Tab-separated table of C-alpha atoms in Angstrom:
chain	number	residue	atom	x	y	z
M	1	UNK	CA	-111.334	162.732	237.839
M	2	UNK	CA	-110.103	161.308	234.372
M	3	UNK	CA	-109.324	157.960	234.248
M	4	UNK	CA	-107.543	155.716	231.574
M	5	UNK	CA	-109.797	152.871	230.750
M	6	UNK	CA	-108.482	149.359	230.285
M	7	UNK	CA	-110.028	146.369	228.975
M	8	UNK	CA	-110.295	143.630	229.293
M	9	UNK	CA	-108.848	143.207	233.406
M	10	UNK	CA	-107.831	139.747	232.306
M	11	UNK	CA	-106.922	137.959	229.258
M	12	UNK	CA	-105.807	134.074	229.331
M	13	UNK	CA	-104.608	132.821	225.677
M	14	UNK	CA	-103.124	129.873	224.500
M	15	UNK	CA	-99.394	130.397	224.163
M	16	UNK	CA	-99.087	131.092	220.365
M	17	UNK	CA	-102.068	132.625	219.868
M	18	UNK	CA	-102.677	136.567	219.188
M	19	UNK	CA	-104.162	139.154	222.285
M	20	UNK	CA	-104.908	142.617	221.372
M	21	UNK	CA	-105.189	144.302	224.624
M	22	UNK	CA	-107.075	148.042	224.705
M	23	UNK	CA	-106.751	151.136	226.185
M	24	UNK	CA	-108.744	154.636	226.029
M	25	UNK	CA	-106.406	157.426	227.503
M	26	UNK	CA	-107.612	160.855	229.297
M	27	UNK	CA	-109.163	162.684	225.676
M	28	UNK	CA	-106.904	165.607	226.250
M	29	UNK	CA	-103.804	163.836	226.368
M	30	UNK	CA	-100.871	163.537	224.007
M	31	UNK	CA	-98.438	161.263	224.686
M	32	UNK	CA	-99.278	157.190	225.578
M	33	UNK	CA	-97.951	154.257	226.948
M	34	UNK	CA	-97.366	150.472	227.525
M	35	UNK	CA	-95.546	149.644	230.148
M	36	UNK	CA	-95.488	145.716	231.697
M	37	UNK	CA	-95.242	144.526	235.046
M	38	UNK	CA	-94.366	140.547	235.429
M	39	UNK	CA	-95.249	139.654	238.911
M	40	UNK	CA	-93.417	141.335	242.116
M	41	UNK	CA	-90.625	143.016	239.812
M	42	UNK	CA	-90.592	146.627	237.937
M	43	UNK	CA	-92.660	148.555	235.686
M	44	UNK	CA	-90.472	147.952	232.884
M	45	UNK	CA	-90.888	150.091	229.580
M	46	UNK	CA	-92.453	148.974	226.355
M	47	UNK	CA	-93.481	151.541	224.416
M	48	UNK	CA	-94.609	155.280	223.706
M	49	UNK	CA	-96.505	157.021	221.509
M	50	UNK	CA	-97.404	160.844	219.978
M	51	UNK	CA	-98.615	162.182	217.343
M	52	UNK	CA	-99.560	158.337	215.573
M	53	UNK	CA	-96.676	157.288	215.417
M	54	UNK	CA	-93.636	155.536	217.761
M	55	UNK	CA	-91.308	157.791	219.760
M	56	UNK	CA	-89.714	155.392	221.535
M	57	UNK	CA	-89.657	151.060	221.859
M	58	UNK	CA	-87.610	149.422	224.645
M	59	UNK	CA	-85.440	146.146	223.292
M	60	UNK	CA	-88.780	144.384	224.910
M	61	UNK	CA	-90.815	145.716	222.198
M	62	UNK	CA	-89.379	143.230	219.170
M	63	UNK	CA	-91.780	142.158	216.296
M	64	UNK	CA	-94.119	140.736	217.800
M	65	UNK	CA	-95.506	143.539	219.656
M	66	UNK	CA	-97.174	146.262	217.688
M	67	UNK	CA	-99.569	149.256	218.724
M	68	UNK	CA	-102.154	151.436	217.280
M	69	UNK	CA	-104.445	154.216	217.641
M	70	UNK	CA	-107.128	153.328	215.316
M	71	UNK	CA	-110.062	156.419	215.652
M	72	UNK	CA	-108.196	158.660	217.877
M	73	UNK	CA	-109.613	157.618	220.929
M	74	UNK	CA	-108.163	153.728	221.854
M	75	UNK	CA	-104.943	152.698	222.199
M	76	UNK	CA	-104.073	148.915	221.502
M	77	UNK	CA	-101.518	146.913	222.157
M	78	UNK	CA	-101.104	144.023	219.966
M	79	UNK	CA	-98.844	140.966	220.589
M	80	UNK	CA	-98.444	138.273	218.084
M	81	UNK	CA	-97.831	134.423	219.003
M	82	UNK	CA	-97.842	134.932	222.650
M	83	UNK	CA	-94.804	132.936	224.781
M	84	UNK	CA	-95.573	131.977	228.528
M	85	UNK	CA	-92.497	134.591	229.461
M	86	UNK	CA	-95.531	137.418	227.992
M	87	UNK	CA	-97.359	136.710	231.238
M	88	UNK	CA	-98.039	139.778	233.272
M	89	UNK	CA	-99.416	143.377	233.866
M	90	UNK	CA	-100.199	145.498	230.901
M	91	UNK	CA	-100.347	148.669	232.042
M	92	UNK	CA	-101.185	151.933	229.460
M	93	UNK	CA	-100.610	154.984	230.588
M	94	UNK	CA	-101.197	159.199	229.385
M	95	UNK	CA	-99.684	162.621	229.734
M	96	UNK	CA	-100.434	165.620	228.781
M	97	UNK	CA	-96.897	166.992	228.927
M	98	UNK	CA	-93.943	165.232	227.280
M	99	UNK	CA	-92.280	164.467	230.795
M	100	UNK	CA	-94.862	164.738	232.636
M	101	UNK	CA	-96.776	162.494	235.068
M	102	UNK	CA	-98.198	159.832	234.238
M	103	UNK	CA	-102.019	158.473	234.455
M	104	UNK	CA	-102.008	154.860	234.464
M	105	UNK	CA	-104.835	152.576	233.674
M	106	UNK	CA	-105.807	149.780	236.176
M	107	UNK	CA	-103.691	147.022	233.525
M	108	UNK	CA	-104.404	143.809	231.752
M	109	UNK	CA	-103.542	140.853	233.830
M	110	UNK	CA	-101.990	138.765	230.492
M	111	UNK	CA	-101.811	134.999	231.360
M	112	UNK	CA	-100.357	132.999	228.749
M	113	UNK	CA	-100.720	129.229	229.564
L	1	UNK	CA	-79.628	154.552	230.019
L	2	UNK	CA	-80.692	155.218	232.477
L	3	UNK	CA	-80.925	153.379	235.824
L	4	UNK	CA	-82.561	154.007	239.001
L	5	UNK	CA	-81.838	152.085	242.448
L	6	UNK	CA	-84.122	152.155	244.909
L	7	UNK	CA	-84.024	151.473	248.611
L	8	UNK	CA	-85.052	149.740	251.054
L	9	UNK	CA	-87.183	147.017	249.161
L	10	UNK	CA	-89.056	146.981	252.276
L	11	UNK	CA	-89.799	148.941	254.942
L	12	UNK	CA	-92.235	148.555	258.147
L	13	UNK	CA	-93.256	151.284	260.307
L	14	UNK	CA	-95.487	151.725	262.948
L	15	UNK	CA	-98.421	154.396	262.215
L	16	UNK	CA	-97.544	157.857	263.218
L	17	UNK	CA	-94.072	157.400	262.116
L	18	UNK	CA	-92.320	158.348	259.240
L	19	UNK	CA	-91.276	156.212	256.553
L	20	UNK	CA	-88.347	157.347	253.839
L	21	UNK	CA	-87.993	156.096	250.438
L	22	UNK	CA	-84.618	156.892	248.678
L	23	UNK	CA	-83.699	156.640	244.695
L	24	UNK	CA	-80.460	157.047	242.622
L	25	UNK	CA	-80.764	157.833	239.120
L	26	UNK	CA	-77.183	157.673	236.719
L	27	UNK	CA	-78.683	159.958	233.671
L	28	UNK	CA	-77.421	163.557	234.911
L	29	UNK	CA	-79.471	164.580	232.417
L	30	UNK	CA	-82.957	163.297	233.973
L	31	UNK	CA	-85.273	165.941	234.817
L	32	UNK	CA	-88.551	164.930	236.196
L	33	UNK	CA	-88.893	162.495	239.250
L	34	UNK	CA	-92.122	161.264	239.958
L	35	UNK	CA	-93.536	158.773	242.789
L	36	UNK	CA	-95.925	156.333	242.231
L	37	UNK	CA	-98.048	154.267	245.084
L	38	UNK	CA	-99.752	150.979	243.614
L	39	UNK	CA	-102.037	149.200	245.809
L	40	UNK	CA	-103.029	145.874	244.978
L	41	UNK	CA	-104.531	144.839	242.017
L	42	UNK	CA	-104.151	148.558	240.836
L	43	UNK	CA	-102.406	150.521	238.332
L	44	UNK	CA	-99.420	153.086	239.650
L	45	UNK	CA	-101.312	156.560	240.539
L	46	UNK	CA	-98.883	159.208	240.803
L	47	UNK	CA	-98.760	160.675	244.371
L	48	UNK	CA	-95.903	163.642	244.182
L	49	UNK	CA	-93.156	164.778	241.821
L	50	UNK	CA	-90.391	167.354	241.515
L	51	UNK	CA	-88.210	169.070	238.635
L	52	UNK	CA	-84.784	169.221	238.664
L	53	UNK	CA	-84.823	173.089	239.004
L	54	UNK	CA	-86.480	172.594	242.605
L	55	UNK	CA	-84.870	171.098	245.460
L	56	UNK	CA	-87.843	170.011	247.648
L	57	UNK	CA	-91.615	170.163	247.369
L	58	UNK	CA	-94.539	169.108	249.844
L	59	UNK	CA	-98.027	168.110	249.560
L	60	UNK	CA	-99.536	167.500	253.133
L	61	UNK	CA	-97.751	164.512	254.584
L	62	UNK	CA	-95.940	163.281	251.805
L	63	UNK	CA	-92.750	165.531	250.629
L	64	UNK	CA	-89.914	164.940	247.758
L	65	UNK	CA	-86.214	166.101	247.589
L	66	UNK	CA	-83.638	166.091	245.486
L	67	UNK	CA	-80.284	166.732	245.477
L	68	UNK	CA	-78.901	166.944	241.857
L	69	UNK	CA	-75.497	166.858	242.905
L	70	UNK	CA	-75.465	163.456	244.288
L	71	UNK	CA	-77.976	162.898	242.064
L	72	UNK	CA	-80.740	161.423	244.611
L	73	UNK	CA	-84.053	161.853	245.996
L	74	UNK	CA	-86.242	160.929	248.141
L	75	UNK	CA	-89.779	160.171	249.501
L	76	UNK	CA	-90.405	161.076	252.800
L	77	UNK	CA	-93.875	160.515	254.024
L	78	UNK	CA	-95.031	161.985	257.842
L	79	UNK	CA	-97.713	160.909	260.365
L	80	UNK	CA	-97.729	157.348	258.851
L	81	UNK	CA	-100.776	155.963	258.679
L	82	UNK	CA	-102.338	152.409	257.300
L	83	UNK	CA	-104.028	153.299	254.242
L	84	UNK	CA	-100.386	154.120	252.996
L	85	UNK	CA	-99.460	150.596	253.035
L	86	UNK	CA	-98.853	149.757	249.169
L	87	UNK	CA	-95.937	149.477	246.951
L	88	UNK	CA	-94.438	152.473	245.766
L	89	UNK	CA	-91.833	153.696	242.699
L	90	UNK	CA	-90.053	156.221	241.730
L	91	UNK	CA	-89.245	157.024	238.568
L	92	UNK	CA	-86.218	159.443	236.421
L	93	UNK	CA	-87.814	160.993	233.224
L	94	UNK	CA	-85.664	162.405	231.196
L	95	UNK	CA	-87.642	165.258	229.256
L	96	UNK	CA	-86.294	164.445	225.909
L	97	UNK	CA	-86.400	160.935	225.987
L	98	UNK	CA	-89.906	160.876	224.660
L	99	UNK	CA	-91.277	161.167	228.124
L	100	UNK	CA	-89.960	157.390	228.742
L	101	UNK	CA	-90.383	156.711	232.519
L	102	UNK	CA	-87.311	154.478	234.580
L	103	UNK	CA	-88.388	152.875	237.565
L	104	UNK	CA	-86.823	151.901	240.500
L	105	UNK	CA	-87.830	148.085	242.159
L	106	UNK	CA	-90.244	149.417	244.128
L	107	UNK	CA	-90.406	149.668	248.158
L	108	UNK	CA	-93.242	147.800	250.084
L	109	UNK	CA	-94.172	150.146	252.434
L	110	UNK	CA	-96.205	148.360	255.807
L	111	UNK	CA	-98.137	150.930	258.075
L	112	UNK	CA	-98.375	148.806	261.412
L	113	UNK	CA	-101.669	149.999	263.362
């Protein structure tokens, strides 16, 4: 079954510092996702993503988050000068179908110390 | 926006049982309604969904209905068994919204053996 690939499972930076965190969706899908999960609360929307450029960016996703799909197969989520409230599940996520199910990757576990 | 309550945040059953899971969306305008099991350490996987043209829908022992009226649905999941212990969402899509996905808080669901 097609999966969506994340990498890496965990990521601990220094609080300031820059992650880039990666994601390669199902190949025949259209639309993408970032979505985080801070410990024991929601999946709470970031981002999403179609046709290279950004549909739609919750009030989470300020300047210092940024994303990408460099050669039409990765997905990357970039966040700049990382604060200790950035700690938590990354999740990326796929559909084929504007509002359609989702495929989530297994997530990033961010830790930010 | 919209907003999606879920309930109970918890719910224990013993196995064979059944266990219900119940959501309220506010966006009358929301037209997809997926559920979502996470385990731990795991990304959501999508279990069931329903469109808002379709008032109930079953896949084995797990079924979905929704009443568009009241604007609620639920998760209703038969013959209980442990391996359905996990956390699960559901979540109001509304299809021109750029496929963005609103979760509810989530229900931990305990399958007593």
């Amino acid at each position: 079954e097609p999966e969506v690939t994340q990498t890496p499972s965990h990521q601990v930076t220094q609080m300031g510092q820059e992650v880039i965190l990666r994601c390669v969706p199902i190949s025949n899908h259209l639309y993408f996702y970032w979505y985080r999960q801070i410990l024991g609360q929601k999946v709470e929307f970031l981002v999403s993503f179609y046709n290279n450029e950004i549909s739609e960016k919750s009030e989470i996703f300020d300047d210092q988050f940024s994303v990408e799909r460099p050669d039409g197969s990765n997905f990357t989520l970039k966040i700049r000068s990382t604060k200790l409230e950035d700690s938590a599940m990354y999740f990326c996520a796929s559909s084929e179908l504007q509002g359609g199910g989702y495929t989530f990757g297994s997530g990033t576990r961010l830790t930010v110390v | 926006g919209e907003n999606v309550e879920q309930h109970p945040s918890t719910l224990s059953v013993q196995e064979g049982d059944s266990a219900v899971i119940k959501c309220t969306y506010s966006d009358s305008a929301s037209n997809y309604f997926p559920w979502y099991k996470q385990e731990l350490g795991k990304g959501p996987q999508l279990i069931i969904d329903i469109r808002s043209n379709v008032g109930e829908k079953k896949d084995q022992r797990i079924a979905v209905t929704l009443n568009k009226t009241a604007k609620h649905f639920s998760l209703h999941i038969t013959e209980t068994q442990p391996e359905d212990s996990a956390v699960y969402f559901c979540a109001a899509i509304l299809n021109t919204n750029a496929g963005k996905s609103t979760f509810g808080d989530g229900t931990t669901l305990t399958v007593k053996p």
